[in-house]
XYZ file of C-alpha atoms in Angstrom:
148
model
C -18.537 4.191 -17.004
C -20.402 0.874 -16.894
C -24.184 0.934 -17.175
C -26.537 -1.955 -16.495
C -29.677 -1.166 -18.488
C -32.768 -3.143 -17.507
C -34.451 -3.484 -20.886
C -36.908 -6.245 -19.970
C -39.766 -3.746 -20.437
C -38.895 -3.562 -24.147
C -41.284 -6.398 -24.950
C -44.221 -4.404 -23.585
C -46.345 -2.847 -26.332
C -46.984 0.254 -24.255
C -45.229 3.596 -24.392
C -42.741 2.404 -21.771
C -41.756 -0.479 -24.027
C -41.152 1.906 -26.910
C -39.245 4.320 -24.646
C -36.992 1.461 -23.494
C -36.121 0.477 -27.065
C -35.513 4.038 -28.271
C -33.494 5.048 -25.212
C -31.143 2.100 -25.623
C -30.806 2.908 -29.334
C -29.848 6.503 -28.487
C -27.446 5.500 -25.706
C -25.734 3.018 -28.000
C -25.058 5.745 -30.551
C -23.439 8.177 -28.109
C -19.764 8.946 -28.567
C -19.177 8.961 -24.826
C -16.971 6.499 -22.991
C -19.732 4.291 -21.665
C -20.089 0.542 -21.711
C -23.688 -0.708 -21.631
C -24.840 -4.132 -20.533
C -28.452 -4.378 -21.673
C -30.630 -7.016 -20.071
C -32.930 -7.786 -22.978
C -35.957 -10.044 -23.557
C -34.821 -13.318 -25.105
C -35.711 -13.519 -28.796
C -36.487 -9.812 -29.217
C -34.585 -7.868 -31.875
C -31.778 -5.657 -30.634
C -32.373 -1.950 -31.323
C -28.715 -1.133 -31.934
C -25.651 -3.199 -32.710
C -22.460 -1.586 -31.561
C -19.401 -2.593 -29.565
C -20.622 -0.274 -26.823
C -23.738 -2.388 -26.038
C -23.568 -5.993 -24.879
C -26.876 -7.832 -24.683
C -27.643 -10.209 -21.856
C -30.778 -12.022 -22.944
C -33.226 -13.208 -20.297
C -36.677 -14.738 -20.247
C -39.041 -11.969 -19.198
C -42.314 -13.855 -18.783
C -44.227 -14.834 -15.664
C -42.389 -14.339 -12.380
C -38.978 -14.096 -14.064
C -39.086 -10.372 -14.651
C -40.179 -9.339 -11.124
C -37.553 -11.703 -9.702
C -34.842 -10.146 -11.860
C -36.048 -6.611 -11.028
C -35.885 -7.232 -7.302
C -32.990 -9.676 -6.907
C -31.178 -10.600 -10.117
C -30.200 -7.057 -11.109
C -28.365 -6.518 -7.826
C -26.274 -9.655 -8.310
C -25.608 -8.883 -11.978
C -24.667 -5.244 -11.279
C -22.196 -6.365 -8.652
C -20.624 -9.000 -10.918
C -20.271 -6.512 -13.802
C -18.974 -3.678 -11.645
C -21.784 -1.417 -12.897
C -21.610 2.246 -11.890
C -25.192 2.973 -12.960
C -28.256 0.723 -13.040
C -31.087 2.183 -15.109
C -34.701 1.079 -14.784
C -36.596 2.835 -17.609
C -40.170 1.937 -16.631
C -41.147 3.692 -13.355
C -40.635 0.721 -11.007
C -37.217 -0.324 -9.817
C -35.945 -2.482 -7.001
C -37.859 -1.877 -3.801
C -34.718 -2.139 -1.676
C -32.674 0.245 -3.822
C -29.362 -0.211 -5.564
C -26.226 1.914 -5.553
C -26.213 4.036 -8.712
C -29.929 3.507 -9.398
C -31.437 5.748 -12.082
C -35.198 5.501 -12.536
C -37.310 6.932 -15.351
C -40.806 7.886 -14.176
C -43.253 8.389 -17.027
C -46.316 9.669 -15.213
C -48.127 9.711 -11.904
C -51.623 9.087 -13.264
C -52.175 6.504 -10.542
C -51.963 9.391 -8.027
C -53.682 12.111 -10.026
C -56.453 9.899 -11.430
C -56.707 6.720 -9.359
C -60.185 6.163 -10.802
C -58.516 5.155 -14.078
C -57.019 2.090 -12.382
C -58.292 -0.962 -10.578
C -57.935 -0.204 -6.864
C -55.277 -2.875 -6.293
C -53.275 -1.645 -9.299
C -53.312 1.974 -8.065
C -52.200 0.795 -4.599
C -49.366 -1.237 -6.133
C -48.126 1.722 -8.208
C -48.340 4.118 -5.245
C -46.226 1.733 -3.210
C -43.776 0.500 -5.868
C -43.129 3.747 -7.764
C -42.937 5.751 -4.553
C -40.534 3.377 -2.894
C -38.373 2.993 -6.016
C -38.198 6.767 -6.504
C -37.184 7.385 -2.890
C -34.304 4.949 -3.296
C -33.073 6.204 -6.668
C -29.908 8.257 -6.925
C -31.381 10.070 -9.941
C -34.874 10.279 -11.408
C -35.637 11.051 -15.037
C -39.077 12.511 -15.692
C -39.835 12.344 -19.385
C -42.276 15.253 -19.347
C -42.564 18.588 -17.572
C -45.930 17.545 -16.151
C -44.389 14.467 -14.529
C -41.464 16.506 -13.202
C -43.917 18.973 -11.621
C -45.951 16.121 -10.100
């Protein structure tokens, strides 16, 4: 199985950045027959070095990351023949991708919109909702998120 892993969130100092790094480390150590192409922030240390993971470094700053999320991943997945495309940080491509797996960390923007600037809460409602509806599989990393 070929997996395209969108690791551009790894440079984020939040919990989703840490999750991205640790998930790729764990996937790279599996004994399963998977081949992982990890899109990774240019200049950031690789979490695991194994023949199973190939790093495709990209600039993740400014508009580069949203462009890759929405357009570049589709082209790259097609060229690699990826079976699965994993977005580990709640927002994936808004138009969907075949084999899309999305990790959703929480729905605080729905449960407590007062914690967010109004435009940020609106963006998350739209982007996470749309991404989740288009995903083939959703990973919720807590029971509370799965219930929500």
